[in-house]
Short mmCIF file of C-alpha atoms in Angstrom, two decimals:
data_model
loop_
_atom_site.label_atom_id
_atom_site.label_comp_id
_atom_site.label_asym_id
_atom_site.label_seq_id
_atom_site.Cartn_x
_atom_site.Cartn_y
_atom_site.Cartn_z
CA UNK A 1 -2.30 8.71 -29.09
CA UNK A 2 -1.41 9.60 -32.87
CA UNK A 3 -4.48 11.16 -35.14
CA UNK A 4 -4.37 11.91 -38.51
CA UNK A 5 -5.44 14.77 -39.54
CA UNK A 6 -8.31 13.32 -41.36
CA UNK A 7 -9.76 12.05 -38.81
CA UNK A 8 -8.79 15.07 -35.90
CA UNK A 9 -12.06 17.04 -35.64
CA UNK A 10 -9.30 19.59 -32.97
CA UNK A 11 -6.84 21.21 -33.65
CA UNK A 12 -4.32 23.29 -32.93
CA UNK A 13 -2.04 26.76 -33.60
CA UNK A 14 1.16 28.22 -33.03
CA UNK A 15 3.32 31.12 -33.50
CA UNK A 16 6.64 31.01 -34.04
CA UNK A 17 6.96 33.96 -32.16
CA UNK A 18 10.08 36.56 -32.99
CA UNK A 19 11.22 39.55 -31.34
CA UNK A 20 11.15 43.21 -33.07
CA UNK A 21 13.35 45.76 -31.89
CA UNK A 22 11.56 49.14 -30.78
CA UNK A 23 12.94 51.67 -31.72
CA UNK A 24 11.90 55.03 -29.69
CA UNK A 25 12.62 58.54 -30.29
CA UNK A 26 12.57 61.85 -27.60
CA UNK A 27 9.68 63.20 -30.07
CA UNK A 28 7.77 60.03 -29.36
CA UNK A 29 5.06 61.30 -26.07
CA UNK A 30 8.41 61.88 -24.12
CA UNK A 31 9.61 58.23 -24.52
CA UNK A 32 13.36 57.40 -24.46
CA UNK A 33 15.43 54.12 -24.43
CA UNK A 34 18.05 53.44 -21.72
CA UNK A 35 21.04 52.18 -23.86
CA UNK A 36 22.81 50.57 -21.30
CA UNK A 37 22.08 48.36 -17.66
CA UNK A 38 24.94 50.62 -16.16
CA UNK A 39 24.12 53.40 -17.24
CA UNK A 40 22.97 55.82 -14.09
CA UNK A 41 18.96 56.94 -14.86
CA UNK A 42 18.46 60.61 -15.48
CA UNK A 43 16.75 63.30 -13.88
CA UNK A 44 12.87 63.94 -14.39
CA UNK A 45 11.85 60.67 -15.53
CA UNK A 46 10.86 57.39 -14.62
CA UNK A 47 11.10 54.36 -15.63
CA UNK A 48 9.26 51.21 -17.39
CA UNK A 49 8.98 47.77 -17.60
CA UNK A 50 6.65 44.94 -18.83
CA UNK A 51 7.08 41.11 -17.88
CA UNK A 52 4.19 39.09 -19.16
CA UNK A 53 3.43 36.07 -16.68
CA UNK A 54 -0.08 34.79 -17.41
CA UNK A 55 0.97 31.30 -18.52
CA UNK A 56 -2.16 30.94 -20.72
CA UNK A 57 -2.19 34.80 -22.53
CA UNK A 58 -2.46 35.55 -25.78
CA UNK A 59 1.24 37.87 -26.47
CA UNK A 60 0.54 41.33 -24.58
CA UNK A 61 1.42 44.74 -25.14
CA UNK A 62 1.99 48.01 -22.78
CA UNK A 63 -0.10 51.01 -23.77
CA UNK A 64 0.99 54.61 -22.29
CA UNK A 65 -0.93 57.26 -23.32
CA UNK A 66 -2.16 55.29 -26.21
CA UNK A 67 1.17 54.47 -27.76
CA UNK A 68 1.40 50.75 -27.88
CA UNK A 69 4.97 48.76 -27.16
CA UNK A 70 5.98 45.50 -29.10
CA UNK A 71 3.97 42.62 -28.03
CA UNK A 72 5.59 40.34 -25.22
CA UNK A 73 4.83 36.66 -24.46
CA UNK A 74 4.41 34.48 -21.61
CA UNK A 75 7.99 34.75 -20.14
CA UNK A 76 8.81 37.07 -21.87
CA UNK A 77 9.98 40.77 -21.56
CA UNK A 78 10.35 44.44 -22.85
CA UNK A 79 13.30 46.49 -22.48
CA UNK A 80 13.50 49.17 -19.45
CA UNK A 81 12.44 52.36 -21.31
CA UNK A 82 12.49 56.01 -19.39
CA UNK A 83 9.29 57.43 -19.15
CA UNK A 84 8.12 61.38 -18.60
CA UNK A 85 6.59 61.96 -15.26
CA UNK A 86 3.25 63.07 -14.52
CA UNK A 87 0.15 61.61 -14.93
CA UNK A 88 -0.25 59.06 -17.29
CA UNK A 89 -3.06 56.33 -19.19
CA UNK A 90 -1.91 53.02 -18.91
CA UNK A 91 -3.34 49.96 -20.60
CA UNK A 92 -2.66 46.58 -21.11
CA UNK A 93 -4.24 44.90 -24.94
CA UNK A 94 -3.84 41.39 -25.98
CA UNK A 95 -6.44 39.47 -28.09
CA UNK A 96 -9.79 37.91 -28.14
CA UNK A 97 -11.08 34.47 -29.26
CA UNK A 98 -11.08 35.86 -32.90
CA UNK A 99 -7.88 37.30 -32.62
CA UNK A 100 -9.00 40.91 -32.44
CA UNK A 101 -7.66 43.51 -29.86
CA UNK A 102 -8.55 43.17 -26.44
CA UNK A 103 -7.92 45.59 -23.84
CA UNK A 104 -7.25 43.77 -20.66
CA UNK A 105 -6.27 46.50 -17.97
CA UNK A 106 -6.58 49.99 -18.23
CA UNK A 107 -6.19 52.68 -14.88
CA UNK A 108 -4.31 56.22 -14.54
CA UNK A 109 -1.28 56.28 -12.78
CA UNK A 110 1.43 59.02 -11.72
CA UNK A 111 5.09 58.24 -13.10
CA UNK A 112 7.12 59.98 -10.24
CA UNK A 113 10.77 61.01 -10.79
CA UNK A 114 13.49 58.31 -10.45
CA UNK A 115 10.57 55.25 -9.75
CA UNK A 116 11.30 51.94 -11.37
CA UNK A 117 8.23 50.49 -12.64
CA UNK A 118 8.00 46.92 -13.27
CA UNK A 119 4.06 46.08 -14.79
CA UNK A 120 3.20 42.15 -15.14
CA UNK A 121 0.57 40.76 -16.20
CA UNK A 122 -0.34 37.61 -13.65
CA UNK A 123 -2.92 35.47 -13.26
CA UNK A 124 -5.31 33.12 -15.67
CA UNK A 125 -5.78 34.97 -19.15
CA UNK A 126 -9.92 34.83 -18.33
CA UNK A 127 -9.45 37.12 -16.02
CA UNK A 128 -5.99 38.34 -15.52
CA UNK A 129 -4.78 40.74 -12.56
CA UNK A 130 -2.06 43.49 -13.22
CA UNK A 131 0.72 44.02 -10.57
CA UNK A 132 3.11 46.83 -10.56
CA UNK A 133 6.56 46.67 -8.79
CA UNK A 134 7.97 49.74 -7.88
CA UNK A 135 11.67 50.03 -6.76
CA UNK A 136 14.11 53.03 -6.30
CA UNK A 137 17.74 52.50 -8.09
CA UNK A 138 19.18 55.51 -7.30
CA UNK A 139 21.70 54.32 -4.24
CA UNK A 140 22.92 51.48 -6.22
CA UNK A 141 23.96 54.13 -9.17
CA UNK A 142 25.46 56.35 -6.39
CA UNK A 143 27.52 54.15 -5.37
CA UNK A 144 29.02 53.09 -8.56
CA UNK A 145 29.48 56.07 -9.66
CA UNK A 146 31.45 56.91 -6.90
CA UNK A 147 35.00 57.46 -8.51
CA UNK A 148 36.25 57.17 -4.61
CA UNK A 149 35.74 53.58 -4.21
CA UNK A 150 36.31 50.57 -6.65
CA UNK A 151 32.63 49.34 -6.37
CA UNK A 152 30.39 47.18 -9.12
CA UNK A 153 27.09 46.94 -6.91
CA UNK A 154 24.29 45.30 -8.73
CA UNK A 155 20.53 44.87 -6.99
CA UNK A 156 17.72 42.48 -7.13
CA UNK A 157 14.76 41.56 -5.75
CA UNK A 158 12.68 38.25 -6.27
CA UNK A 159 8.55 38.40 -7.10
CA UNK A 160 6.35 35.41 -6.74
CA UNK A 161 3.85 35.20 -9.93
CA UNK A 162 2.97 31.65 -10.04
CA UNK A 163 -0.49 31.36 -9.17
CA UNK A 164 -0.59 27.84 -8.66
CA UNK A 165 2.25 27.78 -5.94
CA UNK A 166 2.71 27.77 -2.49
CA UNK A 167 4.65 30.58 -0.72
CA UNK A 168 8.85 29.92 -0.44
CA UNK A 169 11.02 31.53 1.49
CA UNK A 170 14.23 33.01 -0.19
CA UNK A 171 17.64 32.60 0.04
CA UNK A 172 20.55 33.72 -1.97
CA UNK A 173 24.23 32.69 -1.89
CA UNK A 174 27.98 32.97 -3.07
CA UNK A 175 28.38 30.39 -5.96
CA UNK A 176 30.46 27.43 -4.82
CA UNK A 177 29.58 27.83 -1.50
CA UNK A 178 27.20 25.70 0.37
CA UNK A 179 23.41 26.70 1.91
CA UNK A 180 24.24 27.11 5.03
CA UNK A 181 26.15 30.46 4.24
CA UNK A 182 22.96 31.41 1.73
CA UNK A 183 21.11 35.12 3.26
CA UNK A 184 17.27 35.42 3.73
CA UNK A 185 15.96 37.09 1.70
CA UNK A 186 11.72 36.80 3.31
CA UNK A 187 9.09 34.89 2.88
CA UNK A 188 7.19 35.53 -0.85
CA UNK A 189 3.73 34.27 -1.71
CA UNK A 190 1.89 34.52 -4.79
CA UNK A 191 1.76 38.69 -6.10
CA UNK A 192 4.42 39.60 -2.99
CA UNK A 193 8.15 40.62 -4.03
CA UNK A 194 11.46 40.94 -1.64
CA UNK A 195 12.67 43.58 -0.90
CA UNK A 196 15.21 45.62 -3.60
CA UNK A 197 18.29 44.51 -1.72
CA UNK A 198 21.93 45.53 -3.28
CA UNK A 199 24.79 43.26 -3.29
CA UNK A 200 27.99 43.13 -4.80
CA UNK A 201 28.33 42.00 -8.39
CA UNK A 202 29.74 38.20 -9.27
CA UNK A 203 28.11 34.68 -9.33
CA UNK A 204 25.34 33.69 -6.67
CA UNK A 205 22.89 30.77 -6.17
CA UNK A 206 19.31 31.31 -5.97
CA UNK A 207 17.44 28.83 -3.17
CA UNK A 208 13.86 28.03 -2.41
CA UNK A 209 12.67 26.34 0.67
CA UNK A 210 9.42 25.85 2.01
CA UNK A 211 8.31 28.05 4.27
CA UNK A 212 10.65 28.15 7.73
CA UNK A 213 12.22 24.90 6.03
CA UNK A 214 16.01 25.20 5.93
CA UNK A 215 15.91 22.38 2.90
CA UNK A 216 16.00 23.49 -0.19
CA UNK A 217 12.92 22.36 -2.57
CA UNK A 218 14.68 24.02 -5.94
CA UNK A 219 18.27 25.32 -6.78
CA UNK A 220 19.55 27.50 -9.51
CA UNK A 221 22.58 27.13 -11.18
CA UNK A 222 25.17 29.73 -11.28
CA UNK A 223 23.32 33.08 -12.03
CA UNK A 224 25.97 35.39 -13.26
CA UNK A 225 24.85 39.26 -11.85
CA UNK A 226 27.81 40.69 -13.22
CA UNK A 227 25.81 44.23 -14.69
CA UNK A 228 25.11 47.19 -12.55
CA UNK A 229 21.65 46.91 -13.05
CA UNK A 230 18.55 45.56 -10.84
CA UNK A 231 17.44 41.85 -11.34
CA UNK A 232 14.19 41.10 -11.16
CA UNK A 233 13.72 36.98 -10.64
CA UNK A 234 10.21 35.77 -11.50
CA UNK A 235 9.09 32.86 -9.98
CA UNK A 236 6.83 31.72 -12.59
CA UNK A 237 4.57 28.36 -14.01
CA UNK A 238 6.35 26.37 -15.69
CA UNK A 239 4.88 22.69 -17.99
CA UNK A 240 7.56 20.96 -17.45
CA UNK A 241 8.03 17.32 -15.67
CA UNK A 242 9.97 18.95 -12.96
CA UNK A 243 8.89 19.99 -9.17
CA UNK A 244 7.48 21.78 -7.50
CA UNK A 245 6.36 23.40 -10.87
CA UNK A 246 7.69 26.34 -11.28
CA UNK A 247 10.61 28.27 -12.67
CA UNK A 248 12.92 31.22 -12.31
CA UNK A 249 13.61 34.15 -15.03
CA UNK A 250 16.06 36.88 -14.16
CA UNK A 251 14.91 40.35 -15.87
CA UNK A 252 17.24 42.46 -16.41
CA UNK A 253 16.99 45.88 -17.91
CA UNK A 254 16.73 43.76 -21.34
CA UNK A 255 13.89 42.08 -23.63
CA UNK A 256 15.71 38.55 -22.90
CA UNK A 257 14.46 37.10 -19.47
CA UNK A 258 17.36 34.33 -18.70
CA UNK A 259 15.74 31.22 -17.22
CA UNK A 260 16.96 29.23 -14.48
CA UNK A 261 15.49 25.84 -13.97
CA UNK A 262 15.40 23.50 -10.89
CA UNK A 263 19.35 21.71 -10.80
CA UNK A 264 17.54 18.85 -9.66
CA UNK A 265 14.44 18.89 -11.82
CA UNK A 266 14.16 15.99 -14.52
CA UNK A 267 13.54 16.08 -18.17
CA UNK A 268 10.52 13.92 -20.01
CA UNK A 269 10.81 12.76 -24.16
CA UNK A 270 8.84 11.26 -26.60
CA UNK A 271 9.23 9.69 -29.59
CA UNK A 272 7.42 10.06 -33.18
CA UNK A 273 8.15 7.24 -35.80
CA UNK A 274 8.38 8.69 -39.16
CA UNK A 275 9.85 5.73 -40.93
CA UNK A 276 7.46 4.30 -43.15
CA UNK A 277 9.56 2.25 -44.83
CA UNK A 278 10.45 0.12 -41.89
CA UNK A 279 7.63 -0.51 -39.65
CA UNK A 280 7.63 -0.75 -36.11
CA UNK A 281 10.63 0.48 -33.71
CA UNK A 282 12.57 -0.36 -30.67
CA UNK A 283 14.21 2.59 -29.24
CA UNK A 284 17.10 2.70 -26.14
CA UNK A 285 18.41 6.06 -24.67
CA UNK A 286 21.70 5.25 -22.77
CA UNK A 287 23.80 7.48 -20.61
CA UNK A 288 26.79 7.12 -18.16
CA UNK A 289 24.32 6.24 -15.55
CA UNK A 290 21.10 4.73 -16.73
CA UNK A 291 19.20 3.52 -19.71
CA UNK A 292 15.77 3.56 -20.89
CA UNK A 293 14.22 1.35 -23.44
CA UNK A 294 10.89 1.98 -25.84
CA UNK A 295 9.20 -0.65 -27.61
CA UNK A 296 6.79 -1.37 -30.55
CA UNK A 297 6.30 2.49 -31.91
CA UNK A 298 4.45 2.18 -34.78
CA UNK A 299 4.83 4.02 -38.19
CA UNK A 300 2.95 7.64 -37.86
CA UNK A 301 2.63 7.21 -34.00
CA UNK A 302 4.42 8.59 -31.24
CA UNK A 303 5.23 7.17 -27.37
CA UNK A 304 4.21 8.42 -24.46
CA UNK A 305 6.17 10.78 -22.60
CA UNK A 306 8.39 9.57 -20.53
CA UNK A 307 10.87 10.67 -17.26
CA UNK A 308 14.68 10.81 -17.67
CA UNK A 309 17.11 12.33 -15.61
CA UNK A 310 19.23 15.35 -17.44
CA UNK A 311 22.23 14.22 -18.68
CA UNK A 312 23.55 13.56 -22.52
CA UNK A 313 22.42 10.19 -24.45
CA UNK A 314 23.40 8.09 -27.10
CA UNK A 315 20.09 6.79 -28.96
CA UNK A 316 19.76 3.27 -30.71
CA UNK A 317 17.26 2.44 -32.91
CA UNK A 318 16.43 -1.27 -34.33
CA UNK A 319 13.37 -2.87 -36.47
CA UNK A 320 10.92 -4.80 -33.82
CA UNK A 321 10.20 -7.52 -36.04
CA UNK A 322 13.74 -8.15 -36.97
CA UNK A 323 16.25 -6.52 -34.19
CA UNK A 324 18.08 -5.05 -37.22
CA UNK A 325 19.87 -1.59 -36.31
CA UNK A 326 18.62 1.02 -37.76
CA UNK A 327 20.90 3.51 -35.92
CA UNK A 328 23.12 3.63 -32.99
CA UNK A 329 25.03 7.02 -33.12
CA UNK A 330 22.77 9.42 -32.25
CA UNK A 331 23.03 12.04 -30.10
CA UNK A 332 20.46 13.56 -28.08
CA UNK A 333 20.98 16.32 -24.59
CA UNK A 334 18.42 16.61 -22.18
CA UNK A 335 17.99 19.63 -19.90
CA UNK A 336 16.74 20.50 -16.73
CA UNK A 337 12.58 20.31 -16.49
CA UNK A 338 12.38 20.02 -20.40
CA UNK A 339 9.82 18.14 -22.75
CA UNK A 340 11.39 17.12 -25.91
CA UNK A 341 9.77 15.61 -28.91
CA UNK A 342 11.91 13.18 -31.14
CA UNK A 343 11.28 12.45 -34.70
CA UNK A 344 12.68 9.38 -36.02
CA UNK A 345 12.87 9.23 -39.91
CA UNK A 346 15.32 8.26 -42.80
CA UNK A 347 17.44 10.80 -45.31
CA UNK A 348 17.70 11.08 -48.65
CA UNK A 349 20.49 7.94 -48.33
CA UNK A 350 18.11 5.83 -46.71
CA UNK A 351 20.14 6.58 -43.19
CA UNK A 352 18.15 6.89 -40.33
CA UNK A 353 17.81 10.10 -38.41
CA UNK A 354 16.54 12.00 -35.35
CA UNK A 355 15.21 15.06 -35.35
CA UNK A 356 14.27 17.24 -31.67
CA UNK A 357 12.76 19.84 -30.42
CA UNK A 358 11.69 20.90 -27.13
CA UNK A 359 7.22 21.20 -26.67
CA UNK A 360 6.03 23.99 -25.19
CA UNK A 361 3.18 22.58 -23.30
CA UNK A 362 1.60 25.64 -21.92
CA UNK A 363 -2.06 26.06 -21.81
CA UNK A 364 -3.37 28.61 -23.84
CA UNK A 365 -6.98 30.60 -24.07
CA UNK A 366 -7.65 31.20 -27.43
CA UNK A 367 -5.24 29.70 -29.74
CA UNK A 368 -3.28 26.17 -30.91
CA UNK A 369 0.43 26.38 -31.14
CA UNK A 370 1.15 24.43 -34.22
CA UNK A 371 4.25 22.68 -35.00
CA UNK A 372 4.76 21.16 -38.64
CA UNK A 373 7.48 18.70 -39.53
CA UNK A 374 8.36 17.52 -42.76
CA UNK A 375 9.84 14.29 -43.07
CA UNK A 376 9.46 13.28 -46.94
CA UNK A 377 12.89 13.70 -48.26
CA UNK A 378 12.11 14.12 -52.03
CA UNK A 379 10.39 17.56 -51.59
CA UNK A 380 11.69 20.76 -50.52
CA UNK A 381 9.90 24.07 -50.09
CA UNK A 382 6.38 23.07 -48.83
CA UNK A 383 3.78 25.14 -48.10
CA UNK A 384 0.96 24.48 -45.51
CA UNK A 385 -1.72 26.55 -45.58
CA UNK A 386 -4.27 26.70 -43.11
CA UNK A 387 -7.81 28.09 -45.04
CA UNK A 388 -10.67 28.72 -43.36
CA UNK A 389 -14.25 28.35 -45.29
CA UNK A 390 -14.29 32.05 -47.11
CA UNK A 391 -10.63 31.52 -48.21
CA UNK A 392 -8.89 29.45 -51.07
CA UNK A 393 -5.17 28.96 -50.64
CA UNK A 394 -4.12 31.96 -52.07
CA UNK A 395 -6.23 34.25 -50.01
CA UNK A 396 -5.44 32.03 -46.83
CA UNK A 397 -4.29 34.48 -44.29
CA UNK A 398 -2.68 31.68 -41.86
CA UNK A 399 0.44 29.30 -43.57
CA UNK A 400 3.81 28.19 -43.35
CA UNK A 401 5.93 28.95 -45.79
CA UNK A 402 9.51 27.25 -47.39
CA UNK A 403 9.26 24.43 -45.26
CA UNK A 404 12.22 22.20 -46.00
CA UNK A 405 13.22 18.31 -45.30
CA UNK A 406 13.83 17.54 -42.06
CA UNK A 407 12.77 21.08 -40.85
CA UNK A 408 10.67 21.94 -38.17
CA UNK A 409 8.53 25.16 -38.61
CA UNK A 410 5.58 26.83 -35.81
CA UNK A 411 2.33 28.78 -36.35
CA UNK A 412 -0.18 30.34 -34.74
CA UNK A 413 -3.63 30.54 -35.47
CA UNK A 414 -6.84 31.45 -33.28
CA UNK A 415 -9.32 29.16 -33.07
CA UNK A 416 -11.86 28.31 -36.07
CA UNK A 417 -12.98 26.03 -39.06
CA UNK A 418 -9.78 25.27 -41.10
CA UNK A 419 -9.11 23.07 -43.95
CA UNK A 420 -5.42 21.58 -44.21
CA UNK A 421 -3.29 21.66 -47.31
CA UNK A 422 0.21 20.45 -48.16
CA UNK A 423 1.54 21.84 -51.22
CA UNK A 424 5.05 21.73 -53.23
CA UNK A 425 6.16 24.30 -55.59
CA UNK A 426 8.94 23.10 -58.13
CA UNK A 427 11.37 25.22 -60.04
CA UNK A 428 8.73 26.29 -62.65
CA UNK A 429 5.76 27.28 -60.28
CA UNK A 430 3.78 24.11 -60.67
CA UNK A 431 2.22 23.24 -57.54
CA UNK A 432 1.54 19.70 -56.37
CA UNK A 433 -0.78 19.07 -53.93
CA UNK A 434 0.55 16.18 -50.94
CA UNK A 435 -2.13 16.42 -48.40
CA UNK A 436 -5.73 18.06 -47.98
CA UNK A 437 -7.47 17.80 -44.61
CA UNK A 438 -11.23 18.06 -44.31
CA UNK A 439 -12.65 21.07 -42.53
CA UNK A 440 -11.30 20.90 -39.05
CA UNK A 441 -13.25 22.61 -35.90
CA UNK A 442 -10.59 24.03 -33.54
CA UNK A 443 -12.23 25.21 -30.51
CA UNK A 444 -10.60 26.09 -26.89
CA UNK A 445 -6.76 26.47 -26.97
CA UNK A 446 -3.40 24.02 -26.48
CA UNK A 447 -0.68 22.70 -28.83
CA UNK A 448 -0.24 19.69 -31.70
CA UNK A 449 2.17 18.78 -33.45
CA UNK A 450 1.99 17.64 -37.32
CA UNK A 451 4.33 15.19 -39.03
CA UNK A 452 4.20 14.66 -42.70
CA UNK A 453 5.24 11.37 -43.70
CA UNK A 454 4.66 8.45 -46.80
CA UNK A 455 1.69 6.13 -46.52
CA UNK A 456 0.62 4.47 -49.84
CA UNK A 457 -2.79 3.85 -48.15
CA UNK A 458 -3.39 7.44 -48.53
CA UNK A 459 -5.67 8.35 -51.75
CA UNK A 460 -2.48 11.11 -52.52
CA UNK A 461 0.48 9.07 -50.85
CA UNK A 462 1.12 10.95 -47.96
CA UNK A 463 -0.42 11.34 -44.36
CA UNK A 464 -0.29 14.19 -41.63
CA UNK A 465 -0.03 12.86 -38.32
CA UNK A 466 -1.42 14.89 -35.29
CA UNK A 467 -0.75 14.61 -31.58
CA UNK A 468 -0.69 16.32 -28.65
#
């Protein structure tokens, strides 16, 4: 169902989230930065890791001794820093429902010399748990440092941190081979982890079967462990259509998890019609294999979602009323276990266009991830600001800035009283205002996403579509 903001008494934020790089020096409470996966670890110190796997969290940081690391998100990681042994204060801060600092874990702990530590957060975000994995490296780095022998060992081990999901037993294998000649790894259930088990580097498959099942349940592609390093997979939540809900990040020694989704799992799409200069559409996905057909979406409202298998599609598009094509080269790819979002509206040369993106439908406790796109061709530059009722819009601490045609931009914002504005800037400062919402009450957490399109019924000429 499609809601315009004027009548949407809920609403919802988002960050676009980016990564900063941390940058650590020896003077810094002992702290220093492994430069490489291969390289071996050095003496006297240990060594640190945070993985953030509450699917609902605010973005979380690791505290040590009171010096605070760059704030991770769900599925997300920090680099694997060395750490000074001894005792040390650990603490885990994300935020409240205002936005303010929370600290969510906090105990002493002993960093011992040559222990990996890898610290996740797990668990619902109203009351989160905090698991360290601790693993020893150091025969993998003997081994390849052995100038004797012409071996590239890497390691892994797999942890279960979906809290949601069933136990699976664990098998790895040789890519290209079949399962049959996969190895057991054990049995994991929710907060247990494999064994650290060292193998030799190249390309494997990673398996999941129910437990003492010998039929596998969810396949990886090729994971390439080509780095001397130890890879931690995650079995984590995922939001997409796919079974049995869950997905697999390798973690590395890196701040860049890489995700590997169920081979088998299916995608889901939707699609938002932004053409108000044509009225209802007809839409048909087609593939090699199969096709799929949507009918009747209205201007400013968007489909349900629906299944497709992954695979690449050419989209049509016609006029319901009169079967007239609208547009029949398009080009849309759909991935394993992802939720894509289509917006349908028409350029600057009246041609008819498709923009996507892919939703992230996680739950979340305390904030709206907010995605904004603008589909009115003859303005540039928007701005949307998001005021609350003791700001104006150029005190407004929450907005999206240089927002261009056919561009997709992401907030977000905790939960509160906002009013809505669209505004244009031209060449010589003047602002023009497109859109202004009444004051919204955003309470709980989740995700929208905004549309800005024409609609001469509107007292300024222009509507804001909401949906879910």
């Amino acid at each position: 169902m499609v809601i315009t903001i004027g009548e949407q008494r809920e609403f919802i934020l988002k960050t676009s989230f980016l990564w900063q790089t941390l940058i650590l020096s020896g003077a810094l409470l002992g702290m220093t930065g492994c430069s490489s996966d291969d390289e071996d670890t050095t003496s006297d110190a240990s060594y640190i890791q945070f993985y953030n796997a509450s699917p609902n969290s605010t973005a979380a940081r690791l505290s040590m001794d009171e010096y605070e690391y760059t704030g991770v998100d769900f599925a997300d990681s920090m680099a694997r820093y060395s750490y000074t042994t001894g005792s040390v204060e650990l603490a885990i801060i994300g935020n409240d429902e205002h936005g303010d600092d929370l600290t969510i874990y906090e105990q002493s702990l002993e960093m011992v010399d040559g222990e990996e530590h890898l610290f996740m957060l797990v668990g619902d975000y109203h009351s989160p748990e905090f698991w360290d994995i601790s693993y020893q490296r150091g025969e993998m780095d003997e081994l390849n440092s052995d100038e004797d022998e012409d071996y590239s060992k890497m390691q892994l081990l797999v942890a279960h941190a979906a809290m949601n999901s069933a136990g699976f037993d664990v098998y790895i294998g040789i890519e290209g081979r079949e399962f049959i000649d996969a190895t057991l790894l054990g049995e994991v259930n929710y907060k247990e982890y494999s064994d650290s088990v060292i193998f030799d580097t190249g390309d494997y498959t990673l398996y999941l079967t129910e437990p003492g099942s010998r039929e596998p349940i969810y396949t990886t592609a090729n994971m390439s462990l080509s780095t001397n390093t130890v890879y931690k997979l995650i079995i984590r939540e995922s939001f997409g259509p796919g079974t049995p809900g869950i997905t697999i990040d390798s973690v590395d020694s890196t701040s860049t998890p890489v995700n590997y989704a169920n081979i088998d799992a299916h995608a889901e799409f939707r699609v938002f019609n932004g053409l108000s200069e044509q009225g209802s559409i007809d839409v048909e996905m087609t593939s090699h294999s199969s096709a799929i057909e949507l009918a009747g979406i209205a201007v400013g409202q968007v489909s349900e979602f629906r299944e497709i298998a992954f695979d690449d599609y050419g989209v049509s598009i016609e006029a319901s009323d009169s079967a007239e094509v609208l547009a029949n080269n398009l080009l849309v790819t759909f991935n394993q276990d992802e939720s894509r979002s289509i917006f349908v509206y028409q350029d600057e040369e009246g041609g008819v266009k498709g923009m996507t993106f892919t939703q992230d439908l996680r739950p979340r406790a305390f904030e709206y991830q907010m995605n904004f796109a603008n589909l009115v061709h003859e303005f540039e530059d928007l701005t949307v600001y998001f005021v609350r009722s003791s700001e104006t819009i150029e005190s407004a601490e929450y907005k999206l800035d240089d927002v261009d045609f056919a561009e997709l931009n992401a907030l977000t914002i905790p939960s509160g009283e906002y009013e809505i504005s669209v505004v244009q800037q031209d060449d010589s400062d003047n602002l023009t205002l497109l859109y202004q919402s009444e004051l919204l009450t955003l309470e709980g957490g989740g995700h929208y996403s905004m549309a800005l399109i024409k609609d001469s019924t509107m007292s300024l000429g222009y509507k804001l579509s909401l949906f879910q």
